[in-house]
Amino acid sequence: MLKRFIAYYKPHRKVFALDMLASLIISIIGMVYPIFSRGMLNDLIPNRKFQLLVIYGVTLMALYILRMLMRYYVQYYGHVMGVGMQAQMRSDMFNKLETLPYAFFDDHETGKIMSRMTNDLMDVSELAHHGPENILISGIMIIGSFIYLCTISIPLTLIIFACVPILVAVSLIFRKKMREAFTESRKSIAVINAALESSISGIRVTKAFTNADKESEKFEDGNRQFVTARKKAYHAMAQFHSSTSFITDVFNVVVLIAGGIFLYNGKITFGDYSAFIVSVNQFIGPVNTLIGFMEQYQNGVTGFERFLEIMDQEPEKENPNARDIENVQGAIMLDDVSFAYDETKEVLRNVTLNIEKGKTLALVGPSGGGKTTICHLIPNFYKAESGHIYIDGVDINDITFKSLRRSIGIVQQDVFLFNGSIRENILYGRLDATEEEVIEAAKRANIHDYVMTLENGYDTQIGERGVKLSGGQ
């Protein structure tokens, strides 16, 4: 998984490298203040070196201006990089969805898929940007602070850092619990999105049958699942943050008491003690950053895992030896075809059917009898369990999906129009059609005269699912 995640950094190598360099500069500048303050208290002020005191101040100001510029780069270009990676992942997921078979969409609700493409990938984007940056800055600050503290007093430093193993242990204990909680939370968000998408798409049917209360009840069920999952996630977070916060507070108590004892016994100077307190606080800051990063990490990893679940789905499998079919005459034959949507739901059994070219055939039967299934098998949307289907004597498995489906005109049971213009929807059947062919298709559908009465003609926007048109139109 890590290798696949890192691959998305490749198009942004330059920005990422500069982002890491800027982060390095930020972390180094952050360690300068305790060094300067120690020198001032131990040397400059006691020895009245006021000229050097001014130089120290000017130098610090210059370094802070540089840090400001570096932070601007990290904040702006780092986020732009994250958005770019998010956009690429979203494109990859969309392109993957276009290759998946009908069966996938039978088992996955639209709202849940949308949740993976939006909420999940936003968390992945935040992890992609802040993850390396937080690890680098915090890591350098922690290591740098430890080394500097050792230059003041190794025994005192070792006493203070005795708390670190406890902090690490607490983090590891809660890591698994937080990951499980955030996974459940992600699933609950997907459930809400699915319910919302379904309810909004069917809002006209809901109003027609006055079933608003029923839809509200269904949505509230999903909403309650979300609240329960989030409570579980927040409970794990609260345990984690309260425990780690207590340990960092213990750091301060240990520094105050142990440092005071060392100062009282003359083991360190007042300047050393002051620098020690500042350095420990600088150590605790990055530690708290990494602790807070745990939540972001869990969100991002969970989101990327859900992204990979889609990317690892098996696409429609086309025969590698499949060829394009040309000059289709329209003869269709089903030879001993059987099909089942699952092991317990056999729809067709040993069906043999011969439709001669130029003939019109109506399939009549009860609901669930397999009429629509046959229409879905002919374009190879589903694979027959056994038997063969032929177009002009050629097995459909030996024909490329593209040429097979372009040779078949389909009017679905549920009318679907894309949000766009009338021209764009007519062109959907053949994107390279000429204007004359678009008009001819409209005339054959008996809508040309109506279209010409509209102010914008074929450029008229029809709205989502064609809501701006009447049912007949």
Short mmCIF file of C-alpha atoms in Angstrom, two decimals:
data_model
loop_
_atom_site.label_atom_id
_atom_site.label_comp_id
_atom_site.label_asym_id
_atom_site.label_seq_id
_atom_site.Cartn_x
_atom_site.Cartn_y
_atom_site.Cartn_z
CA MET A 1 0.00 0.00 0.00
CA LEU A 2 2.82 2.41 0.86
CA LYS A 3 4.44 1.94 -2.55
CA ARG A 4 1.17 2.77 -4.32
CA PHE A 5 0.70 5.84 -2.14
CA ILE A 6 4.23 7.14 -2.81
CA ALA A 7 3.66 6.75 -6.57
CA TYR A 8 1.26 9.71 -6.46
CA TYR A 9 4.11 11.99 -5.33
CA LYS A 10 6.07 11.41 -8.56
CA PRO A 11 4.40 14.15 -10.69
CA HIS A 12 5.05 16.59 -7.82
CA ARG A 13 8.66 15.65 -7.05
CA LYS A 14 10.02 19.19 -7.37
CA VAL A 15 7.33 20.79 -5.20
CA PHE A 16 7.65 17.98 -2.66
CA ALA A 17 11.44 18.33 -2.46
CA LEU A 18 11.18 22.10 -1.93
CA ASP A 19 8.42 21.55 0.62
CA MET A 20 10.68 19.21 2.58
CA LEU A 21 13.58 21.69 2.31
CA ALA A 22 11.36 24.49 3.60
CA SER A 23 10.21 22.23 6.45
CA LEU A 24 13.83 21.46 7.29
CA ILE A 25 14.67 25.19 7.47
CA ILE A 26 11.60 25.82 9.66
CA SER A 27 12.61 23.12 12.13
CA ILE A 28 16.25 24.28 12.32
CA ILE A 29 15.25 27.91 12.95
CA GLY A 30 12.90 26.67 15.67
CA MET A 31 15.87 25.36 17.66
CA VAL A 32 17.83 28.65 17.58
CA TYR A 33 15.94 30.55 20.29
CA PRO A 34 16.97 28.45 23.35
CA ILE A 35 20.60 28.51 22.16
CA PHE A 36 20.54 32.31 21.89
CA SER A 37 18.68 32.77 25.20
CA ARG A 38 21.17 30.55 27.02
CA GLY A 39 24.09 32.54 25.59
CA MET A 40 22.47 35.83 26.56
CA LEU A 41 21.77 34.79 30.16
CA ASN A 42 25.11 33.03 30.72
CA ASP A 43 27.43 35.38 28.84
CA LEU A 44 26.12 38.53 27.14
CA ILE A 45 24.16 40.06 30.02
CA PRO A 46 26.60 39.16 32.89
CA ASN A 47 29.55 40.42 30.81
CA ARG A 48 27.59 43.46 29.50
CA LYS A 49 28.16 42.59 25.80
CA PHE A 50 25.32 44.80 24.58
CA GLN A 51 26.63 45.02 21.01
CA LEU A 52 26.39 41.23 20.66
CA LEU A 53 22.96 41.40 22.29
CA VAL A 54 21.75 43.63 19.44
CA ILE A 55 23.35 41.30 16.87
CA TYR A 56 21.55 38.35 18.47
CA GLY A 57 18.24 40.20 18.22
CA VAL A 58 18.73 41.25 14.59
CA THR A 59 19.82 37.73 13.64
CA LEU A 60 16.77 36.21 15.30
CA MET A 61 14.50 38.68 13.49
CA ALA A 62 16.09 37.81 10.12
CA LEU A 63 15.70 34.09 10.81
CA TYR A 64 12.04 34.56 11.76
CA ILE A 65 11.39 36.46 8.51
CA LEU A 66 12.96 33.55 6.63
CA ARG A 67 10.80 31.11 8.60
CA MET A 68 7.70 33.13 7.70
CA LEU A 69 8.53 32.80 3.98
CA MET A 70 9.20 29.08 4.34
CA ARG A 71 5.89 28.59 6.14
CA TYR A 72 4.09 30.40 3.33
CA TYR A 73 5.63 27.99 0.82
CA VAL A 74 4.73 24.96 2.92
CA GLN A 75 1.17 26.13 3.54
CA TYR A 76 0.38 27.18 -0.04
CA TYR A 77 2.37 24.91 -2.33
CA GLY A 78 2.09 21.96 0.04
CA HIS A 79 -1.70 22.16 -0.06
CA VAL A 80 -1.67 22.66 -3.84
CA MET A 81 0.40 19.48 -4.12
CA GLY A 82 -2.10 17.63 -1.92
CA VAL A 83 -5.02 18.82 -4.04
CA GLY A 84 -3.18 17.73 -7.19
CA MET A 85 -2.67 14.25 -5.76
CA GLN A 86 -6.31 14.14 -4.70
CA ALA A 87 -7.43 15.13 -8.20
CA GLN A 88 -5.27 12.41 -9.77
CA MET A 89 -6.64 9.76 -7.41
CA ARG A 90 -10.19 10.91 -8.16
CA SER A 91 -9.51 10.70 -11.90
CA ASP A 92 -8.00 7.24 -11.49
CA MET A 93 -11.02 6.09 -9.49
CA PHE A 94 -13.46 7.53 -12.02
CA ASN A 95 -11.64 5.89 -14.92
CA LYS A 96 -11.60 2.63 -12.96
CA LEU A 97 -15.35 2.85 -12.36
CA GLU A 98 -15.86 3.22 -16.10
CA THR A 99 -14.22 -0.18 -16.63
CA LEU A 100 -16.17 -2.10 -13.99
CA PRO A 101 -18.94 -4.53 -14.93
CA TYR A 102 -22.66 -4.06 -14.33
CA ALA A 103 -22.50 -6.46 -11.39
CA PHE A 104 -20.31 -4.06 -9.40
CA PHE A 105 -22.93 -1.31 -9.55
CA ASP A 106 -25.63 -3.82 -8.60
CA ASP A 107 -23.83 -4.32 -5.27
CA HIS A 108 -22.56 -0.78 -4.54
CA GLU A 109 -24.82 2.19 -3.92
CA THR A 110 -24.12 5.43 -5.78
CA GLY A 111 -23.90 7.52 -2.59
CA LYS A 112 -21.30 5.18 -1.08
CA ILE A 113 -19.17 5.38 -4.21
CA MET A 114 -19.45 9.18 -4.15
CA SER A 115 -18.36 9.20 -0.50
CA ARG A 116 -15.16 7.39 -1.45
CA MET A 117 -14.48 9.90 -4.23
CA THR A 118 -15.04 12.98 -2.07
CA ASN A 119 -14.74 12.61 1.73
CA ASP A 120 -12.21 9.78 1.71
CA LEU A 121 -9.90 11.36 -0.86
CA MET A 122 -9.95 14.71 0.96
CA ASP A 123 -8.53 12.95 4.02
CA VAL A 124 -5.93 11.22 1.85
CA SER A 125 -4.96 14.62 0.42
CA GLU A 126 -4.44 16.07 3.91
CA LEU A 127 -2.28 13.11 4.87
CA ALA A 128 -0.25 13.42 1.66
CA HIS A 129 0.58 17.04 2.41
CA HIS A 130 0.86 17.19 6.20
CA GLY A 131 2.22 13.69 6.82
CA PRO A 132 5.81 14.01 5.53
CA GLU A 133 5.97 17.65 6.65
CA ASN A 134 4.89 16.90 10.23
CA ILE A 135 7.15 13.88 10.51
CA LEU A 136 10.19 15.80 9.21
CA ILE A 137 9.71 18.99 11.24
CA SER A 138 8.70 17.20 14.43
CA GLY A 139 11.39 14.55 14.04
CA ILE A 140 14.18 17.10 13.63
CA MET A 141 12.85 19.23 16.48
CA ILE A 142 12.68 16.22 18.81
CA ILE A 143 16.15 14.93 17.91
CA GLY A 144 17.64 18.43 17.91
CA SER A 145 16.11 19.26 21.29
CA PHE A 146 17.40 16.01 22.77
CA ILE A 147 20.96 16.65 21.53
CA TYR A 148 20.92 20.24 22.77
CA LEU A 149 19.53 19.21 26.16
CA CYS A 150 22.38 16.70 26.48
CA THR A 151 24.88 19.55 26.02
CA ILE A 152 23.36 21.21 29.08
CA SER A 153 23.10 18.15 31.33
CA ILE A 154 23.04 14.51 30.28
CA PRO A 155 21.73 13.20 33.65
CA LEU A 156 18.88 15.73 33.71
CA THR A 157 18.02 14.96 30.07
CA LEU A 158 17.85 11.22 30.74
CA ILE A 159 15.57 11.82 33.73
CA ILE A 160 13.21 13.92 31.61
CA PHE A 161 13.17 11.50 28.68
CA ALA A 162 12.26 8.57 30.93
CA CYS A 163 8.64 9.60 30.19
CA VAL A 164 9.03 9.03 26.42
CA PRO A 165 8.61 5.21 26.46
CA ILE A 166 5.33 5.66 28.34
CA LEU A 167 4.14 8.11 25.68
CA VAL A 168 5.08 5.70 22.87
CA ALA A 169 3.34 2.80 24.61
CA VAL A 170 0.10 4.78 25.01
CA SER A 171 0.20 5.78 21.33
CA LEU A 172 0.61 2.17 20.20
CA ILE A 173 -2.19 0.96 22.47
CA PHE A 174 -4.72 3.44 21.10
CA ARG A 175 -3.57 3.29 17.46
CA LYS A 176 -5.48 0.09 16.63
CA LYS A 177 -8.59 1.21 18.50
CA MET A 178 -8.65 4.55 16.66
CA ARG A 179 -8.15 2.88 13.28
CA GLU A 180 -11.11 0.56 13.80
CA ALA A 181 -13.27 3.44 15.00
CA PHE A 182 -12.44 5.66 12.04
CA THR A 183 -13.08 2.81 9.58
CA GLU A 184 -16.59 2.42 11.02
CA SER A 185 -17.05 6.18 10.88
CA ARG A 186 -16.15 6.24 7.18
CA LYS A 187 -18.65 3.49 6.45
CA SER A 188 -21.39 5.37 8.30
CA ILE A 189 -20.72 8.52 6.26
CA ALA A 190 -21.04 6.43 3.10
CA VAL A 191 -24.41 5.11 4.34
CA ILE A 192 -25.68 8.68 4.86
CA ASN A 193 -24.49 9.77 1.42
CA ALA A 194 -26.20 6.77 -0.16
CA ALA A 195 -29.48 7.53 1.62
CA LEU A 196 -29.23 11.21 0.71
CA GLU A 197 -28.49 10.50 -2.97
CA SER A 198 -31.39 8.05 -3.17
CA SER A 199 -33.84 10.40 -1.46
CA ILE A 200 -32.93 13.45 -3.53
CA SER A 201 -32.98 11.49 -6.80
CA GLY A 202 -36.44 10.17 -5.96
CA ILE A 203 -37.83 13.35 -4.41
CA ARG A 204 -40.57 13.68 -7.07
CA VAL A 205 -41.74 10.11 -6.47
CA THR A 206 -41.65 10.73 -2.71
CA LYS A 207 -43.86 13.79 -3.06
CA ALA A 208 -46.22 12.02 -5.46
CA PHE A 209 -46.83 9.21 -2.98
CA THR A 210 -46.63 11.49 0.10
CA ASN A 211 -43.92 9.30 1.60
CA ALA A 212 -41.79 12.07 3.07
CA ASP A 213 -42.14 10.58 6.57
CA LYS A 214 -40.89 7.20 5.35
CA GLU A 215 -37.86 8.76 3.65
CA SER A 216 -37.11 10.81 6.77
CA GLU A 217 -37.23 7.64 8.85
CA LYS A 218 -34.79 5.87 6.50
CA PHE A 219 -32.44 8.85 6.57
CA GLU A 220 -32.60 9.10 10.36
CA ASP A 221 -31.61 5.43 10.63
CA GLY A 222 -28.44 6.21 8.70
CA ASN A 223 -27.94 9.37 10.71
CA ARG A 224 -28.13 7.41 13.97
CA GLN A 225 -25.55 4.94 12.65
CA PHE A 226 -23.30 7.89 11.88
CA VAL A 227 -23.71 9.39 15.36
CA THR A 228 -22.98 6.02 17.00
CA ALA A 229 -19.86 5.49 14.86
CA ARG A 230 -18.61 9.02 15.50
CA LYS A 231 -19.18 8.63 19.26
CA LYS A 232 -17.02 5.51 19.16
CA ALA A 233 -14.33 7.37 17.20
CA TYR A 234 -14.44 10.38 19.52
CA HIS A 235 -14.30 8.09 22.57
CA ALA A 236 -11.08 6.54 21.26
CA MET A 237 -9.72 10.01 20.43
CA ALA A 238 -10.64 11.36 23.87
CA GLN A 239 -8.88 8.48 25.61
CA PHE A 240 -5.83 8.95 23.41
CA HIS A 241 -5.55 12.74 23.70
CA SER A 242 -6.32 12.93 27.42
CA SER A 243 -3.74 10.23 28.20
CA THR A 244 -1.00 11.76 26.07
CA SER A 245 -1.82 15.26 27.34
CA PHE A 246 -1.41 14.03 30.92
CA ILE A 247 1.98 12.52 30.09
CA THR A 248 3.20 15.79 28.51
CA ASP A 249 2.02 17.64 31.63
CA VAL A 250 4.13 15.22 33.67
CA PHE A 251 7.07 16.31 31.50
CA ASN A 252 6.67 19.88 32.74
CA VAL A 253 6.40 18.80 36.39
CA VAL A 254 9.53 16.65 36.11
CA VAL A 255 11.43 19.50 34.42
CA LEU A 256 10.37 21.96 37.10
CA ILE A 257 11.35 19.74 40.03
CA ALA A 258 14.41 17.95 38.61
CA GLY A 259 15.73 21.14 37.00
CA GLY A 260 15.20 23.05 40.24
CA ILE A 261 17.17 20.43 42.17
CA PHE A 262 20.03 20.56 39.67
CA LEU A 263 20.01 24.39 39.83
CA TYR A 264 19.92 24.38 43.65
CA ASN A 265 22.91 22.01 43.78
CA GLY A 266 24.88 24.11 41.28
CA LYS A 267 24.87 21.45 38.58
CA ILE A 268 23.49 23.95 36.05
CA THR A 269 23.32 27.74 35.80
CA PHE A 270 20.18 29.87 35.68
CA GLY A 271 20.77 30.36 31.94
CA ASP A 272 21.05 26.59 31.52
CA TYR A 273 17.83 26.09 33.48
CA SER A 274 15.98 28.69 31.39
CA ALA A 275 17.24 27.17 28.13
CA PHE A 276 16.34 23.71 29.40
CA ILE A 277 12.72 24.73 30.07
CA VAL A 278 12.42 26.36 26.62
CA SER A 279 13.97 23.32 24.90
CA VAL A 280 11.70 20.88 26.71
CA ASN A 281 8.69 22.93 25.62
CA GLN A 282 10.05 22.84 22.08
CA PHE A 283 10.32 19.08 22.44
CA ILE A 284 6.78 18.74 23.77
CA GLY A 285 5.38 20.87 20.89
CA PRO A 286 6.49 18.45 18.14
CA VAL A 287 5.43 15.50 20.29
CA ASN A 288 1.93 16.98 20.55
CA THR A 289 1.98 17.59 16.79
CA LEU A 290 2.77 13.93 16.16
CA ILE A 291 0.08 12.92 18.65
CA GLY A 292 -2.47 15.08 16.83
CA PHE A 293 -1.19 13.67 13.55
CA MET A 294 -2.33 10.21 14.66
CA GLU A 295 -5.96 11.20 13.99
CA GLN A 296 -5.07 12.59 10.57
CA TYR A 297 -3.01 9.49 9.83
CA GLN A 298 -5.87 7.14 10.70
CA ASN A 299 -8.32 9.13 8.57
CA GLY A 300 -5.91 9.23 5.63
CA VAL A 301 -4.95 5.55 5.79
CA THR A 302 -8.59 4.49 6.10
CA GLY A 303 -9.49 6.69 3.12
CA PHE A 304 -6.65 5.28 1.00
CA GLU A 305 -7.61 1.71 1.88
CA ARG A 306 -11.17 2.40 0.71
CA PHE A 307 -9.75 3.99 -2.45
CA LEU A 308 -7.69 0.85 -3.12
CA GLU A 309 -10.77 -1.34 -2.63
CA ILE A 310 -12.21 0.28 -5.75
CA MET A 311 -8.93 0.31 -7.66
CA ASP A 312 -8.42 -3.42 -7.01
CA GLN A 313 -11.81 -4.41 -8.40
CA GLU A 314 -11.68 -6.69 -11.43
CA PRO A 315 -12.59 -4.75 -14.60
CA GLU A 316 -14.72 -6.14 -17.41
CA LYS A 317 -12.68 -8.89 -19.00
CA GLU A 318 -12.53 -8.68 -22.77
CA ASN A 319 -11.24 -11.54 -24.89
CA PRO A 320 -7.67 -10.55 -25.86
CA ASN A 321 -8.37 -11.94 -29.34
CA ALA A 322 -11.64 -10.02 -29.70
CA ARG A 323 -12.09 -8.09 -32.93
CA ASP A 324 -14.30 -5.26 -34.12
CA ILE A 325 -17.50 -6.19 -35.90
CA GLU A 326 -18.50 -4.25 -39.02
CA ASN A 327 -21.57 -4.01 -41.25
CA VAL A 328 -23.83 -5.59 -38.64
CA GLN A 329 -26.95 -7.11 -40.17
CA GLY A 330 -28.70 -7.78 -36.87
CA ALA A 331 -29.16 -11.56 -36.73
CA ILE A 332 -29.20 -12.65 -33.07
CA MET A 333 -29.03 -16.18 -31.73
CA LEU A 334 -29.03 -17.46 -28.15
CA ASP A 335 -27.82 -21.06 -27.97
CA ASP A 336 -28.65 -22.97 -24.76
CA VAL A 337 -28.01 -19.90 -22.57
CA SER A 338 -28.26 -20.03 -18.78
CA PHE A 339 -27.69 -17.14 -16.36
CA ALA A 340 -27.95 -16.42 -12.64
CA TYR A 341 -27.28 -13.16 -10.77
CA ASP A 342 -26.13 -15.28 -7.83
CA GLU A 343 -26.18 -18.91 -6.76
CA THR A 344 -29.72 -18.68 -5.41
CA LYS A 345 -31.27 -16.62 -8.20
CA GLU A 346 -31.25 -18.43 -11.55
CA VAL A 347 -33.03 -16.28 -14.13
CA LEU A 348 -32.47 -18.12 -17.43
CA ARG A 349 -32.04 -21.85 -17.99
CA ASN A 350 -31.10 -23.40 -21.34
CA VAL A 351 -32.69 -20.63 -23.42
CA THR A 352 -32.41 -21.00 -27.20
CA LEU A 353 -33.66 -18.16 -29.37
CA ASN A 354 -33.13 -17.20 -33.02
CA ILE A 355 -33.96 -13.70 -34.29
CA GLU A 356 -33.44 -13.22 -38.02
CA LYS A 357 -32.04 -9.96 -39.34
CA GLY A 358 -34.67 -7.33 -40.01
CA LYS A 359 -37.24 -9.03 -37.81
CA THR A 360 -38.96 -7.48 -34.80
CA LEU A 361 -39.43 -9.59 -31.69
CA ALA A 362 -41.29 -8.75 -28.49
CA LEU A 363 -40.43 -10.63 -25.30
CA VAL A 364 -43.53 -11.00 -23.14
CA GLY A 365 -43.72 -12.50 -19.69
CA PRO A 366 -44.10 -11.89 -15.95
CA SER A 367 -41.84 -9.56 -13.99
CA GLY A 368 -38.57 -11.26 -13.15
CA GLY A 369 -38.97 -13.69 -16.04
CA GLY A 370 -35.68 -12.67 -17.66
CA LYS A 371 -36.76 -10.28 -20.43
CA THR A 372 -34.46 -7.45 -19.34
CA THR A 373 -31.73 -9.95 -18.51
CA ILE A 374 -31.69 -11.20 -22.12
CA CYS A 375 -31.38 -7.58 -23.30
CA HIS A 376 -28.42 -7.12 -20.95
CA LEU A 377 -26.72 -10.34 -22.06
CA ILE A 378 -26.73 -9.46 -25.77
CA PRO A 379 -24.46 -6.35 -25.34
CA ASN A 380 -22.30 -8.48 -22.98
CA PHE A 381 -23.11 -6.40 -19.90
CA TYR A 382 -23.28 -9.71 -18.04
CA LYS A 383 -21.59 -13.00 -18.88
CA ALA A 384 -23.80 -16.05 -19.52
CA GLU A 385 -23.15 -18.92 -17.11
CA SER A 386 -23.30 -21.35 -20.02
CA GLY A 387 -24.22 -21.38 -23.70
CA HIS A 388 -23.38 -18.87 -26.40
CA ILE A 389 -24.81 -15.69 -27.93
CA TYR A 390 -24.12 -14.86 -31.56
CA ILE A 391 -24.44 -11.66 -33.60
CA ASP A 392 -24.42 -12.39 -37.34
CA GLY A 393 -22.95 -15.78 -36.51
CA VAL A 394 -20.08 -14.33 -34.42
CA ASP A 395 -19.85 -15.19 -30.71
CA ILE A 396 -20.20 -11.93 -28.77
CA ASN A 397 -17.21 -12.95 -26.63
CA ASP A 398 -15.10 -12.68 -29.78
CA ILE A 399 -16.26 -9.09 -30.42
CA THR A 400 -14.78 -6.03 -28.70
CA PHE A 401 -17.08 -4.40 -26.17
CA LYS A 402 -16.89 -1.05 -27.94
CA SER A 403 -17.84 -2.22 -31.43
CA LEU A 404 -20.53 -4.60 -30.08
CA ARG A 405 -22.27 -1.96 -27.99
CA ARG A 406 -21.99 0.73 -30.65
CA SER A 407 -23.83 -1.62 -33.00
CA ILE A 408 -26.78 -1.98 -30.61
CA GLY A 409 -29.41 0.69 -29.99
CA ILE A 410 -30.74 0.55 -26.44
CA VAL A 411 -33.72 2.33 -24.89
CA GLN A 412 -33.52 1.67 -21.17
CA GLN A 413 -36.60 1.06 -19.04
CA ASP A 414 -35.69 4.07 -16.92
CA VAL A 415 -35.13 7.20 -19.02
CA PHE A 416 -31.87 8.94 -18.11
CA LEU A 417 -30.73 12.27 -19.51
CA PHE A 418 -27.42 13.87 -18.56
CA ASN A 419 -27.27 17.40 -17.19
CA GLY A 420 -26.32 19.34 -20.32
CA SER A 421 -27.76 20.49 -23.62
CA ILE A 422 -30.15 18.67 -25.95
CA ARG A 423 -27.34 18.39 -28.51
CA GLU A 424 -24.93 16.82 -25.99
CA ASN A 425 -27.50 14.18 -25.02
CA ILE A 426 -28.26 13.25 -28.63
CA LEU A 427 -24.52 13.07 -29.39
CA TYR A 428 -24.08 10.61 -26.52
CA GLY A 429 -25.05 7.79 -28.86
CA ARG A 430 -22.19 8.69 -31.23
CA LEU A 431 -19.83 11.44 -30.14
CA ASP A 432 -18.42 12.05 -33.63
CA ALA A 433 -21.80 12.59 -35.28
CA THR A 434 -22.19 15.67 -37.49
CA GLU A 435 -24.73 18.43 -36.93
CA GLU A 436 -26.81 17.07 -39.81
CA GLU A 437 -26.86 13.62 -38.21
CA VAL A 438 -27.94 15.11 -34.88
CA ILE A 439 -30.83 16.90 -36.55
CA GLU A 440 -31.80 13.76 -38.49
CA ALA A 441 -31.86 11.73 -35.26
CA ALA A 442 -34.06 14.39 -33.64
CA LYS A 443 -36.45 14.33 -36.60
CA ARG A 444 -36.75 10.54 -36.42
CA ALA A 445 -37.57 10.87 -32.71
CA ASN A 446 -40.19 13.53 -33.58
CA ILE A 447 -38.61 16.20 -31.37
CA HIS A 448 -36.91 18.45 -33.96
CA ASP A 449 -39.89 20.77 -34.44
CA TYR A 450 -40.24 21.20 -30.68
CA VAL A 451 -36.51 21.86 -30.23
CA MET A 452 -36.63 24.62 -32.83
CA THR A 453 -39.33 26.41 -30.83
CA LEU A 454 -36.95 26.77 -27.88
CA GLU A 455 -34.99 29.99 -27.51
CA ASN A 456 -31.61 28.22 -27.56
CA GLY A 457 -32.61 25.35 -29.82
CA TYR A 458 -30.27 22.38 -29.53
CA ASP A 459 -28.16 24.29 -26.97
CA THR A 460 -31.05 24.36 -24.47
CA GLN A 461 -29.99 23.08 -21.05
CA ILE A 462 -32.32 20.28 -19.93
CA GLY A 463 -31.28 20.02 -16.26
CA GLU A 464 -30.39 17.00 -14.15
CA ARG A 465 -32.14 13.88 -15.52
CA GLY A 466 -33.98 16.17 -17.96
CA VAL A 467 -36.19 17.75 -15.30
CA LYS A 468 -36.74 20.85 -17.45
CA LEU A 469 -38.52 18.76 -20.09
CA SER A 470 -41.95 17.21 -19.90
CA GLY A 471 -42.28 13.43 -19.73
CA GLY A 472 -43.23 13.15 -23.40
CA GLN A 473 -40.42 15.44 -24.50
#
